[in-house]
mmCIF file of C-alpha atoms and ligand atoms in Angstrom:
data_model
loop_
_atom_site.group_PDB
_atom_site.id
_atom_site.type_symbol
_atom_site.label_atom_id
_atom_site.label_comp_id
_atom_site.label_asym_id
_atom_site.label_seq_id
_atom_site.Cartn_x
_atom_site.Cartn_y
_atom_site.Cartn_z
ATOM 1 C CA MET A 1 -22.132 0.467 12.362
ATOM 2 C CA GLU A 2 -23.504 -2.728 14.030
ATOM 3 C CA SER A 3 -26.170 -2.942 11.350
ATOM 4 C CA THR A 4 -23.734 -2.992 8.573
ATOM 5 C CA LEU A 5 -21.687 -5.817 10.087
ATOM 6 C CA ARG A 6 -22.663 -9.379 9.231
ATOM 7 C CA ARG A 7 -23.281 -8.224 5.659
ATOM 8 C CA THR A 8 -19.844 -7.370 4.030
ATOM 9 C CA TRP A 9 -16.933 -6.345 6.059
ATOM 10 C CA ALA A 10 -13.113 -6.290 6.143
ATOM 11 C CA GLU A 11 -11.245 -7.747 9.034
ATOM 12 C CA VAL A 12 -7.911 -6.136 9.615
ATOM 13 C CA ASN A 13 -5.596 -8.160 11.740
ATOM 14 C CA LEU A 14 -3.188 -5.610 13.425
ATOM 15 C CA ASP A 15 -1.363 -8.607 14.977
ATOM 16 C CA ALA A 16 -0.381 -9.631 11.450
ATOM 17 C CA ILE A 17 1.021 -6.239 10.768
ATOM 18 C CA ALA A 18 2.915 -6.198 14.088
ATOM 19 C CA TYR A 19 4.286 -9.694 13.344
ATOM 20 C CA ASN A 20 5.350 -8.592 9.764
ATOM 21 C CA TYR A 21 7.051 -5.518 11.232
ATOM 22 C CA LYS A 22 8.970 -7.674 13.611
ATOM 23 C CA LYS A 23 9.994 -10.157 10.918
ATOM 24 C CA ILE A 24 11.151 -7.459 8.583
ATOM 25 C CA LYS A 25 13.117 -5.800 11.506
ATOM 26 C CA GLU A 26 14.872 -9.018 12.166
ATOM 27 C CA LYS A 27 15.805 -9.198 8.508
ATOM 28 C CA ILE A 28 17.086 -5.592 8.160
ATOM 29 C CA GLY A 29 18.942 -5.522 11.464
ATOM 30 C CA LYS A 30 18.852 -3.090 14.307
ATOM 31 C CA ASP A 31 20.984 -0.449 12.644
ATOM 32 C CA VAL A 32 18.561 0.095 9.796
ATOM 33 C CA LYS A 33 15.577 2.329 10.397
ATOM 34 C CA PHE A 34 12.065 1.356 9.257
ATOM 35 C CA LEU A 35 9.747 3.553 7.344
ATOM 36 C CA GLY A 36 6.254 2.160 6.985
ATOM 37 C CA VAL A 37 4.448 3.236 3.789
ATOM 38 C CA VAL A 38 0.819 4.088 4.812
ATOM 39 C CA LYS A 39 -0.139 6.025 1.766
ATOM 40 C CA ALA A 40 -3.665 5.415 0.213
ATOM 41 C CA ASP A 41 -5.128 4.835 3.675
ATOM 42 C CA ALA A 42 -2.391 2.316 4.359
ATOM 43 C CA TYR A 43 -3.225 0.402 1.142
ATOM 44 C CA GLY A 44 -6.779 0.267 2.262
ATOM 45 C CA HIS A 45 -6.150 -1.013 5.821
ATOM 46 C CA GLY A 46 -6.764 2.324 7.569
ATOM 47 C CA SER A 47 -3.756 4.644 7.959
ATOM 48 C CA ILE A 48 -4.691 5.836 11.315
ATOM 49 C CA GLN A 49 -4.951 2.412 12.974
ATOM 50 C CA VAL A 50 -1.813 1.111 11.033
ATOM 51 C CA GLY A 51 0.057 4.367 11.802
ATOM 52 C CA GLN A 52 -0.735 4.124 15.632
ATOM 53 C CA LEU A 53 0.285 0.504 15.639
ATOM 54 C CA LEU A 54 3.676 1.389 13.831
ATOM 55 C CA GLN A 55 4.216 4.169 16.240
ATOM 56 C CA GLU A 56 3.651 1.951 19.192
ATOM 57 C CA VAL A 57 5.916 -0.836 18.080
ATOM 58 C CA GLY A 58 8.735 1.543 17.442
ATOM 59 C CA ALA A 59 8.866 2.304 13.677
ATOM 60 C CA ASP A 60 10.925 5.284 12.718
ATOM 61 C CA TYR A 61 9.028 6.957 9.927
ATOM 62 C CA LEU A 62 5.736 6.882 8.010
ATOM 63 C CA ALA A 63 5.234 7.816 4.372
ATOM 64 C CA VAL A 64 2.081 9.095 2.620
ATOM 65 C CA SER A 65 1.523 10.545 -0.663
ATOM 66 C CA SER A 66 -0.182 14.001 0.046
ATOM 67 C CA ALA A 67 -0.481 16.723 2.646
ATOM 68 C CA ASP A 68 -4.026 15.602 3.419
ATOM 69 C CA GLU A 69 -2.845 12.144 4.181
ATOM 70 C CA ALA A 70 -0.152 13.518 6.502
ATOM 71 C CA LEU A 71 -2.417 15.767 8.377
ATOM 72 C CA GLU A 72 -4.936 13.044 8.893
ATOM 73 C CA LEU A 73 -2.316 11.192 10.755
ATOM 74 C CA ARG A 74 -1.147 14.280 12.824
ATOM 75 C CA VAL A 75 -4.739 15.237 13.930
ATOM 76 C CA ASN A 76 -5.208 11.597 14.991
ATOM 77 C CA GLY A 77 -2.293 11.357 17.393
ATOM 78 C CA ILE A 78 0.623 10.315 15.204
ATOM 79 C CA THR A 79 3.618 12.225 16.480
ATOM 80 C CA MET A 80 6.418 10.223 14.733
ATOM 81 C CA PRO A 81 8.094 11.607 11.607
ATOM 82 C CA ILE A 82 6.074 11.566 8.338
ATOM 83 C CA LEU A 83 7.378 11.971 4.823
ATOM 84 C CA ILE A 84 5.184 13.078 1.947
ATOM 85 C CA LEU A 85 6.444 11.218 -1.108
ATOM 86 C CA GLY A 86 4.354 13.076 -3.636
ATOM 87 C CA HIS A 87 3.345 16.502 -4.815
ATOM 88 C CA THR A 88 2.369 19.236 -2.372
ATOM 89 C CA PRO A 89 1.153 22.505 -3.709
ATOM 90 C CA LYS A 90 3.096 25.505 -2.330
ATOM 91 C CA GLU A 91 0.217 26.930 -0.433
ATOM 92 C CA GLN A 92 0.429 23.945 1.981
ATOM 93 C CA VAL A 93 4.009 24.545 3.044
ATOM 94 C CA GLY A 94 2.965 26.542 6.116
ATOM 95 C CA ARG A 95 0.925 23.699 7.358
ATOM 96 C CA LEU A 96 3.775 21.237 6.690
ATOM 97 C CA ILE A 97 6.010 23.310 8.902
ATOM 98 C CA ASP A 98 3.377 23.769 11.599
ATOM 99 C CA TYR A 99 2.658 20.074 11.816
ATOM 100 C CA GLN A 100 6.333 19.034 11.396
ATOM 101 C CA ILE A 101 5.852 17.071 8.275
ATOM 102 C CA THR A 102 8.701 16.150 5.965
ATOM 103 C CA GLN A 103 8.369 16.876 2.280
ATOM 104 C CA ALA A 104 10.016 15.173 -0.637
ATOM 105 C CA VAL A 105 11.753 17.648 -3.077
ATOM 106 C CA THR A 106 11.321 16.375 -6.487
ATOM 107 C CA CYS A 107 12.824 18.995 -8.836
ATOM 108 C CA LYS A 108 14.389 22.448 -8.977
ATOM 109 C CA ALA A 109 11.105 24.323 -9.404
ATOM 110 C CA LYS A 110 9.556 22.630 -6.313
ATOM 111 C CA ALA A 111 12.712 23.302 -4.330
ATOM 112 C CA GLU A 112 12.547 26.946 -5.152
ATOM 113 C CA GLU A 113 8.807 27.099 -4.299
ATOM 114 C CA TYR A 114 9.123 25.301 -1.019
ATOM 115 C CA SER A 115 12.202 27.474 -0.043
ATOM 116 C CA ALA A 116 10.407 30.733 -0.819
ATOM 117 C CA GLU A 117 7.210 29.666 1.045
ATOM 118 C CA ALA A 118 9.190 28.445 4.078
ATOM 119 C CA ARG A 119 11.043 31.898 4.168
ATOM 120 C CA LYS A 120 7.618 33.630 3.930
ATOM 121 C CA CYS A 121 6.374 31.611 6.938
ATOM 122 C CA GLY A 122 9.602 32.183 8.810
ATOM 123 C CA GLY A 123 9.986 28.411 9.304
ATOM 124 C CA ILE A 124 12.081 25.516 8.245
ATOM 125 C CA LEU A 125 10.663 22.798 6.000
ATOM 126 C CA LYS A 126 12.380 19.412 6.573
ATOM 127 C CA VAL A 127 12.896 17.812 3.277
ATOM 128 C CA HIS A 128 14.229 14.563 1.564
ATOM 129 C CA ILE A 129 15.624 15.026 -1.829
ATOM 130 C CA LYS A 130 14.262 12.599 -4.437
ATOM 131 C CA VAL A 131 16.712 11.240 -7.111
ATOM 132 C CA ASP A 132 15.368 9.744 -10.314
ATOM 133 C CA THR A 133 17.821 6.989 -11.073
ATOM 134 C CA GLY A 134 15.542 5.189 -13.521
ATOM 135 C CA MET A 135 11.987 5.119 -12.366
ATOM 136 C CA SER A 136 11.427 8.020 -14.651
ATOM 137 C CA ARG A 137 8.884 9.700 -12.377
ATOM 138 C CA LEU A 138 9.701 12.188 -9.705
ATOM 139 C CA GLY A 139 13.158 13.326 -8.727
ATOM 140 C CA TYR A 140 16.274 14.906 -10.052
ATOM 141 C CA LEU A 141 17.367 13.224 -13.148
ATOM 142 C CA CYS A 142 20.901 12.044 -12.661
ATOM 143 C CA ASP A 143 21.646 9.316 -15.242
ATOM 144 C CA GLY A 144 24.354 9.561 -17.889
ATOM 145 C CA GLU A 145 24.757 13.074 -19.298
ATOM 146 C CA HIS A 146 22.471 14.517 -16.479
ATOM 147 C CA PHE A 147 24.753 13.540 -13.599
ATOM 148 C CA GLY A 148 26.520 16.828 -13.386
ATOM 149 C CA THR A 149 23.347 19.051 -13.569
ATOM 150 C CA GLY A 150 21.437 16.538 -11.246
ATOM 151 C CA VAL A 151 24.121 16.799 -8.560
ATOM 152 C CA GLU A 152 24.275 20.583 -8.931
ATOM 153 C CA GLY A 153 20.552 20.866 -8.556
ATOM 154 C CA ILE A 154 20.542 18.680 -5.501
ATOM 155 C CA ILE A 155 23.312 20.714 -3.852
ATOM 156 C CA GLU A 156 21.479 23.904 -4.624
ATOM 157 C CA ALA A 157 18.322 22.536 -3.041
ATOM 158 C CA CYS A 158 20.216 21.419 0.087
ATOM 159 C CA GLU A 159 21.544 24.895 0.617
ATOM 160 C CA MET A 160 18.338 26.860 -0.039
ATOM 161 C CA PRO A 161 17.304 28.924 2.925
ATOM 162 C CA GLY A 162 14.151 27.607 4.706
ATOM 163 C CA LEU A 163 14.910 24.010 3.748
ATOM 164 C CA ASP A 164 16.613 21.297 5.904
ATOM 165 C CA ALA A 165 17.730 18.411 3.821
ATOM 166 C CA GLU A 166 17.466 15.575 6.328
ATOM 167 C CA GLY A 167 17.405 12.833 3.756
ATOM 168 C CA ILE A 168 17.881 11.764 0.199
ATOM 169 C CA PHE A 169 16.092 8.816 -1.647
ATOM 170 C CA THR A 170 15.300 7.083 -4.835
ATOM 171 C CA HIS A 171 12.747 4.565 -6.038
ATOM 172 C CA PHE A 172 13.321 1.233 -7.732
ATOM 173 C CA ALA A 173 11.319 0.469 -10.822
ATOM 174 C CA VAL A 174 11.785 -3.303 -11.162
ATOM 175 C CA ALA A 175 13.117 -4.646 -7.902
ATOM 176 C CA ASP A 176 10.209 -7.046 -7.760
ATOM 177 C CA GLU A 177 10.715 -8.452 -11.284
ATOM 178 C CA PHE A 178 12.813 -11.596 -11.852
ATOM 179 C CA GLY A 179 15.478 -11.881 -14.581
ATOM 180 C CA PRO A 180 19.103 -10.772 -15.118
ATOM 181 C CA GLU A 181 18.115 -7.667 -16.987
ATOM 182 C CA PHE A 182 15.890 -6.539 -14.276
ATOM 183 C CA ASP A 183 18.544 -7.263 -11.647
ATOM 184 C CA ALA A 184 21.031 -5.276 -13.639
ATOM 185 C CA TYR A 185 18.610 -2.354 -13.864
ATOM 186 C CA THR A 186 18.116 -2.341 -10.145
ATOM 187 C CA LYS A 187 21.875 -2.552 -9.500
ATOM 188 C CA HIS A 188 22.435 0.265 -11.881
ATOM 189 C CA GLN A 189 19.908 2.429 -10.176
ATOM 190 C CA PHE A 190 21.499 1.679 -6.697
ATOM 191 C CA ALA A 191 25.067 2.321 -8.083
ATOM 192 C CA LEU A 192 23.950 5.735 -9.585
ATOM 193 C CA PHE A 193 22.150 6.659 -6.291
ATOM 194 C CA SER A 194 25.260 5.896 -4.305
ATOM 195 C CA GLU A 195 27.403 7.930 -6.819
ATOM 196 C CA VAL A 196 25.063 10.913 -6.508
ATOM 197 C CA ILE A 197 25.084 10.818 -2.780
ATOM 198 C CA GLU A 198 28.816 10.648 -2.678
ATOM 199 C CA ALA A 199 29.244 13.497 -5.105
ATOM 200 C CA VAL A 200 26.800 15.661 -3.271
ATOM 201 C CA GLU A 201 28.186 14.816 0.217
ATOM 202 C CA LYS A 202 31.835 15.344 -0.965
ATOM 203 C CA LYS A 203 31.019 18.793 -2.494
ATOM 204 C CA ARG A 204 29.009 20.037 0.509
ATOM 205 C CA GLY A 205 31.024 18.465 3.209
ATOM 206 C CA VAL A 206 27.773 17.473 4.858
ATOM 207 C CA LYS A 207 26.356 13.992 5.153
ATOM 208 C CA PHE A 208 22.683 13.125 4.770
ATOM 209 C CA ALA A 209 21.096 11.791 7.945
ATOM 210 C CA ILE A 210 18.866 9.331 6.184
ATOM 211 C CA ARG A 211 19.557 7.707 2.843
ATOM 212 C CA HIS A 212 16.850 5.261 1.613
ATOM 213 C CA CYS A 213 15.661 3.363 -1.384
ATOM 214 C CA ALA A 214 14.511 -0.226 -0.506
ATOM 215 C CA ASN A 215 10.859 -0.836 -1.351
ATOM 216 C CA THR A 216 9.279 -4.337 -0.832
ATOM 217 C CA GLY A 217 11.222 -6.085 -3.689
ATOM 218 C CA ALA A 218 14.595 -4.612 -2.528
ATOM 219 C CA VAL A 219 13.888 -5.411 1.028
ATOM 220 C CA ALA A 220 13.274 -9.012 0.052
ATOM 221 C CA ARG A 221 16.064 -9.382 -2.413
ATOM 222 C CA PHE A 222 18.820 -6.722 -2.264
ATOM 223 C CA PRO A 223 20.180 -6.257 1.304
ATOM 224 C CA GLU A 224 22.973 -4.110 0.046
ATOM 225 C CA THR A 225 20.426 -1.327 -0.708
ATOM 226 C CA TYR A 226 19.158 -0.861 2.899
ATOM 227 C CA LEU A 227 21.447 1.983 3.638
ATOM 228 C CA ASP A 228 20.041 4.023 6.582
ATOM 229 C CA MET A 229 16.337 3.171 6.222
ATOM 230 C CA VAL A 230 14.027 0.716 4.244
ATOM 231 C CA ARG A 231 10.643 1.694 2.883
ATOM 232 C CA PRO A 232 8.378 -1.265 2.484
ATOM 233 C CA GLY A 233 4.653 -1.108 1.909
ATOM 234 C CA LEU A 234 3.176 -4.300 0.415
ATOM 235 C CA LEU A 235 5.484 -6.567 2.524
ATOM 236 C CA LEU A 236 4.249 -4.968 5.730
ATOM 237 C CA TYR A 237 0.712 -5.900 4.854
ATOM 238 C CA GLY A 238 1.784 -9.465 4.123
ATOM 239 C CA TYR A 239 0.874 -9.861 0.411
ATOM 240 C CA GLY A 240 2.737 -10.891 -2.617
ATOM 241 C CA GLU A 241 5.399 -13.681 -3.139
ATOM 242 C CA PHE A 242 8.017 -12.017 -1.099
ATOM 243 C CA ALA A 243 5.661 -11.894 1.922
ATOM 244 C CA HIS A 244 4.825 -15.488 1.370
ATOM 245 C CA LYS A 245 8.431 -16.597 1.075
ATOM 246 C CA MET A 246 9.244 -14.758 4.368
ATOM 247 C CA GLY A 247 6.245 -16.355 6.206
ATOM 248 C CA LEU A 248 4.571 -13.130 6.645
ATOM 249 C CA LYS A 249 0.768 -12.886 7.397
ATOM 250 C CA PRO A 250 -1.820 -11.234 5.158
ATOM 251 C CA ALA A 251 -3.438 -8.452 7.163
ATOM 252 C CA MET A 252 -6.819 -8.230 5.545
ATOM 253 C CA THR A 253 -9.683 -10.698 5.246
ATOM 254 C CA MET A 254 -12.684 -9.592 3.304
ATOM 255 C CA LYS A 255 -15.890 -11.336 4.275
ATOM 256 C CA THR A 256 -19.407 -11.325 3.048
ATOM 257 C CA THR A 257 -22.550 -13.402 3.566
ATOM 258 C CA VAL A 258 -24.953 -15.188 1.391
ATOM 259 C CA SER A 259 -28.037 -13.036 1.085
ATOM 260 C CA THR A 260 -30.341 -15.108 -1.114
ATOM 261 C CA ILE A 261 -30.202 -18.609 -2.550
ATOM 262 C CA LYS A 262 -31.977 -19.676 -5.727
ATOM 263 C CA ILE A 263 -32.142 -22.989 -7.645
ATOM 264 C CA TYR A 264 -32.294 -22.621 -11.393
ATOM 265 C CA PRO A 265 -32.881 -25.215 -14.088
ATOM 266 C CA ALA A 266 -30.305 -25.962 -16.858
ATOM 267 C CA GLY A 267 -30.058 -23.238 -19.451
ATOM 268 C CA THR A 268 -30.518 -20.323 -17.143
ATOM 269 C CA ALA A 269 -28.410 -17.101 -17.846
ATOM 270 C CA ILE A 270 -26.893 -15.604 -14.729
ATOM 271 C CA SER A 271 -26.490 -11.823 -14.325
ATOM 272 C CA TYR A 272 -25.882 -9.004 -16.812
ATOM 273 C CA GLY A 273 -24.970 -10.070 -20.322
ATOM 274 C CA GLY A 274 -25.700 -13.704 -19.708
ATOM 275 C CA ILE A 275 -22.065 -14.733 -19.890
ATOM 276 C CA PHE A 276 -22.764 -17.752 -17.709
ATOM 277 C CA LYS A 277 -25.472 -20.308 -18.503
ATOM 278 C CA THR A 278 -26.269 -23.198 -16.201
ATOM 279 C CA ASP A 279 -25.713 -26.568 -17.740
ATOM 280 C CA LYS A 280 -27.694 -28.449 -15.069
ATOM 281 C CA MET A 281 -29.931 -27.680 -12.074
ATOM 282 C CA THR A 282 -27.793 -25.158 -10.217
ATOM 283 C CA ARG A 283 -27.875 -23.656 -6.781
ATOM 284 C CA ILE A 284 -26.746 -19.998 -6.800
ATOM 285 C CA GLY A 285 -25.960 -17.818 -3.821
ATOM 286 C CA VAL A 286 -26.134 -14.084 -4.146
ATOM 287 C CA LEU A 287 -23.522 -12.086 -2.252
ATOM 288 C CA PRO A 288 -23.704 -8.374 -1.296
ATOM 289 C CA TYR A 289 -20.216 -7.628 -2.640
ATOM 290 C CA GLY A 290 -19.776 -5.907 -6.003
ATOM 291 C CA TYR A 291 -17.401 -3.579 -7.810
ATOM 292 C CA ALA A 292 -18.617 -0.620 -5.764
ATOM 293 C CA ASP A 293 -17.238 -2.336 -2.671
ATOM 294 C CA GLY A 294 -13.917 -2.914 -4.356
ATOM 295 C CA PHE A 295 -14.356 -6.108 -6.297
ATOM 296 C CA LEU A 296 -12.640 -6.044 -9.788
ATOM 297 C CA ARG A 297 -15.290 -6.608 -12.443
ATOM 298 C CA SER A 298 -12.528 -8.268 -14.590
ATOM 299 C CA LEU A 299 -12.801 -11.204 -12.226
ATOM 300 C CA SER A 300 -16.295 -11.930 -13.465
ATOM 301 C CA ASN A 301 -16.813 -15.633 -14.123
ATOM 302 C CA LYS A 302 -13.106 -16.237 -13.326
ATOM 303 C CA CYS A 303 -12.401 -16.665 -9.697
ATOM 304 C CA SER A 304 -13.689 -18.765 -6.683
ATOM 305 C CA LEU A 305 -14.698 -17.471 -3.260
ATOM 306 C CA TYR A 306 -14.245 -19.487 -0.139
ATOM 307 C CA THR A 307 -17.261 -20.973 1.748
ATOM 308 C CA LYS A 308 -17.207 -23.231 4.776
ATOM 309 C CA GLU A 309 -17.438 -26.097 2.324
ATOM 310 C CA GLY A 310 -14.467 -24.935 0.267
ATOM 311 C CA PRO A 311 -14.064 -22.753 -2.859
ATOM 312 C CA ALA A 312 -17.258 -21.880 -4.796
ATOM 313 C CA LYS A 313 -17.049 -20.617 -8.410
ATOM 314 C CA LEU A 314 -18.133 -17.098 -9.167
ATOM 315 C CA ARG A 315 -20.825 -17.192 -11.939
ATOM 316 C CA GLY A 316 -21.525 -14.423 -14.411
ATOM 317 C CA LYS A 317 -20.784 -10.785 -14.434
ATOM 318 C CA ILE A 318 -19.897 -9.006 -11.057
ATOM 319 C CA CYS A 319 -22.485 -6.246 -10.557
ATOM 320 C CA MET A 320 -22.136 -2.907 -8.816
ATOM 321 C CA ASP A 321 -23.457 -4.214 -5.441
ATOM 322 C CA MET A 322 -23.601 -8.010 -5.776
ATOM 323 C CA CYS A 323 -22.080 -11.100 -7.218
ATOM 324 C CA MET A 324 -23.201 -14.720 -7.606
ATOM 325 C CA ILE A 325 -21.437 -18.119 -6.632
ATOM 326 C CA ASP A 326 -22.250 -21.572 -7.443
ATOM 327 C CA ILE A 327 -23.002 -23.649 -4.291
ATOM 328 C CA THR A 328 -24.825 -26.514 -6.063
ATOM 329 C CA ASP A 329 -22.845 -29.232 -4.125
ATOM 330 C CA MET A 330 -22.678 -27.207 -0.866
ATOM 331 C CA MET A 331 -25.743 -27.790 0.882
ATOM 332 C CA GLY A 332 -24.195 -26.688 4.188
ATOM 333 C CA VAL A 333 -23.950 -23.168 2.745
ATOM 334 C CA ASP A 334 -27.154 -21.281 3.621
ATOM 335 C CA VAL A 335 -28.586 -17.759 3.674
ATOM 336 C CA GLY A 336 -26.349 -15.889 6.303
ATOM 337 C CA SER A 337 -23.374 -18.218 5.814
ATOM 338 C CA GLU A 338 -20.049 -16.406 5.689
ATOM 339 C CA VAL A 339 -17.973 -16.294 2.519
ATOM 340 C CA GLU A 340 -14.397 -15.241 2.345
ATOM 341 C CA ILE A 341 -13.615 -13.011 -0.632
ATOM 342 C CA PHE A 342 -9.922 -12.872 0.186
ATOM 343 C CA GLY A 343 -7.771 -13.550 3.165
ATOM 344 C CA GLU A 344 -6.050 -16.572 4.713
ATOM 345 C CA LYS A 345 -7.982 -19.176 2.839
ATOM 346 C CA ASN A 346 -8.630 -17.342 -0.555
ATOM 347 C CA SER A 347 -5.257 -15.678 -1.315
ATOM 348 C CA ILE A 348 -5.513 -12.126 -2.560
ATOM 349 C CA ASP A 349 -2.447 -12.920 -4.668
ATOM 350 C CA THR A 350 -4.441 -15.540 -6.659
ATOM 351 C CA LEU A 351 -7.319 -13.131 -7.256
ATOM 352 C CA ALA A 352 -4.837 -10.439 -8.401
ATOM 353 C CA GLU A 353 -3.265 -12.800 -10.812
ATOM 354 C CA LEU A 354 -6.571 -13.873 -12.275
ATOM 355 C CA ALA A 355 -7.476 -10.137 -12.764
ATOM 356 C CA ASP A 356 -4.246 -9.529 -14.396
ATOM 357 C CA THR A 357 -3.221 -6.995 -11.682
ATOM 358 C CA ILE A 358 -1.386 -6.726 -8.396
ATOM 359 C CA PRO A 359 -2.656 -7.269 -4.822
ATOM 360 C CA TYR A 360 -2.148 -3.509 -4.198
ATOM 361 C CA GLU A 361 -5.051 -2.751 -6.448
ATOM 362 C CA LEU A 362 -7.384 -5.052 -4.646
ATOM 363 C CA THR A 363 -6.800 -3.742 -1.061
ATOM 364 C CA CYS A 364 -6.707 -0.023 -2.283
ATOM 365 C CA ALA A 365 -10.061 -0.584 -4.060
ATOM 366 C CA VAL A 366 -11.938 -1.427 -0.853
ATOM 367 C CA SER A 367 -14.561 1.286 -0.764
ATOM 368 C CA LYS A 368 -15.844 3.512 2.027
ATOM 369 C CA ARG A 369 -19.088 1.581 2.414
ATOM 370 C CA VAL A 370 -17.199 -1.583 3.550
ATOM 371 C CA PRO A 371 -16.943 -1.430 7.329
ATOM 372 C CA ARG A 372 -13.525 -2.360 8.766
ATOM 373 C CA VAL A 373 -13.094 -4.285 12.001
ATOM 374 C CA TYR A 374 -9.769 -4.189 13.700
ATOM 375 C CA TYR A 375 -8.260 -7.150 15.755
ATOM 376 C CA ARG A 376 -5.496 -6.942 18.217
ATOM 377 C CA ASP A 377 -4.457 -9.760 20.393
ATOM 378 C CA GLY A 378 -7.270 -11.724 18.792
ATOM 379 C CA VAL A 379 -10.073 -9.312 20.050
ATOM 380 C CA VAL A 380 -11.950 -6.536 18.203
ATOM 381 C CA VAL A 381 -10.325 -3.216 19.265
ATOM 382 C CA ASP A 382 -11.949 -0.858 16.759
ATOM 383 C CA LYS A 383 -14.712 -0.661 14.184
ATOM 384 C CA GLU A 384 -14.883 1.901 11.496
ATOM 385 C CA LEU A 385 -17.330 2.765 8.689
ATOM 386 C CA MET A 386 -16.308 5.622 6.386
ATOM 387 C CA LEU A 387 -19.871 6.641 5.408
ATOM 388 C CA ARG A 388 -20.899 10.094 6.578
ATOM 389 C CA MET A 389 -23.789 9.404 9.055
HETATM 390 C C1 LIG B 401 4.540 3.110 -2.597
HETATM 391 C C2 LIG B 401 5.983 3.414 -2.465
HETATM 392 C C3 LIG B 401 6.828 2.515 -1.679
HETATM 393 C C4 LIG B 401 6.313 1.205 -1.221
HETATM 394 O O1 LIG B 401 6.294 0.259 -2.247
HETATM 395 P P1 LIG B 401 6.014 -1.286 -1.949
HETATM 396 O O2 LIG B 401 6.172 -1.899 -3.237
HETATM 397 O O3 LIG B 401 4.635 -1.341 -1.450
HETATM 398 O O4 LIG B 401 6.909 -1.683 -0.949
HETATM 399 C C5 LIG B 401 8.096 2.883 -1.461
HETATM 400 N N1 LIG B 401 8.575 4.136 -1.994
HETATM 401 C C6 LIG B 401 7.860 4.873 -2.698
HETATM 402 C C7 LIG B 401 8.405 6.220 -3.191
HETATM 403 C C8 LIG B 401 6.511 4.558 -3.037
HETATM 404 O O5 LIG B 401 5.775 5.494 -3.719
#
């Protein structure tokens, strides 16, 4: 582990996540529960460390996308409620019950499977019913002509033996997009969700304990959608324009070091394909950070990385294990100097925009060979390398 540091590493600032949690809590108010989305290894930040932090600061729920992700948290000391948002094969139901993990129920066929398996195990599976109000992905379809059958299906699932319907939820498709048509779409999704809940609760005479729908965009922009619980991911990690507007802090800083410096004459082609050619005497630094570490190759020749003397332009194609920056006018940048790929100084949002993608993709892409160093109260509290040694 020590040997891999000072090369390329990710610093995860748990204080930033705790700060963002506190700020979001202030915004939603004390009566609204907080579910922290920690799927995909907490968007690349480490779901165990982030989960432990959220448990410690008093968050109410965690969400992941698979049974494996949920079990990883359970066997690592997370005792708080965990919801699996995605697909779980029926063979896993027994484990979910044993480990007290909540499962999303996304359609009639899955409800029947889960119910049958739970009965076989002689246990009760806690579930949250997913409603498709316009995301057109998982959930009971309830819009327009499907309202009646959707509501019927949900009621049926709620009353199946072996299932305990603790919650109901939906997911917004365009809550983070600006424009009247997008706002109308989100409002329609929310109105439909509210109608579905009302119809189901009225027919059953039982209220859902936890109704939730607000993702990052909705937490930032639509307070009327908070209901019993909010479900932010990106906002918690401090990226994107909503985090920026709320004064939240980016949690991850990706750092690398200059491994080699070369001086080339004018007319030298740099890296694969020769897409960059020097136009004068040029000093190039080679960095041990490439697309196999999580860099996006589409940023080739497009972005800048941050040195102690300011931003340095990336030159040529990004390779699997390396990339090159122009440090011609930065004589203070030497072999061993630190370079920030993204973080406080070099915003991940800017990189994402240049790559024509979203910040989610950049943090999720950080690969297992990049060690992660965790900071709490300003000091290193944990170091982790995912390679199998
Ligand atoms: C990923 C996800 C979220 C969190 O989305 P953000 O945009 O990161 O806030 C919330 N709900 C569901 C169902 C998700 O899949």
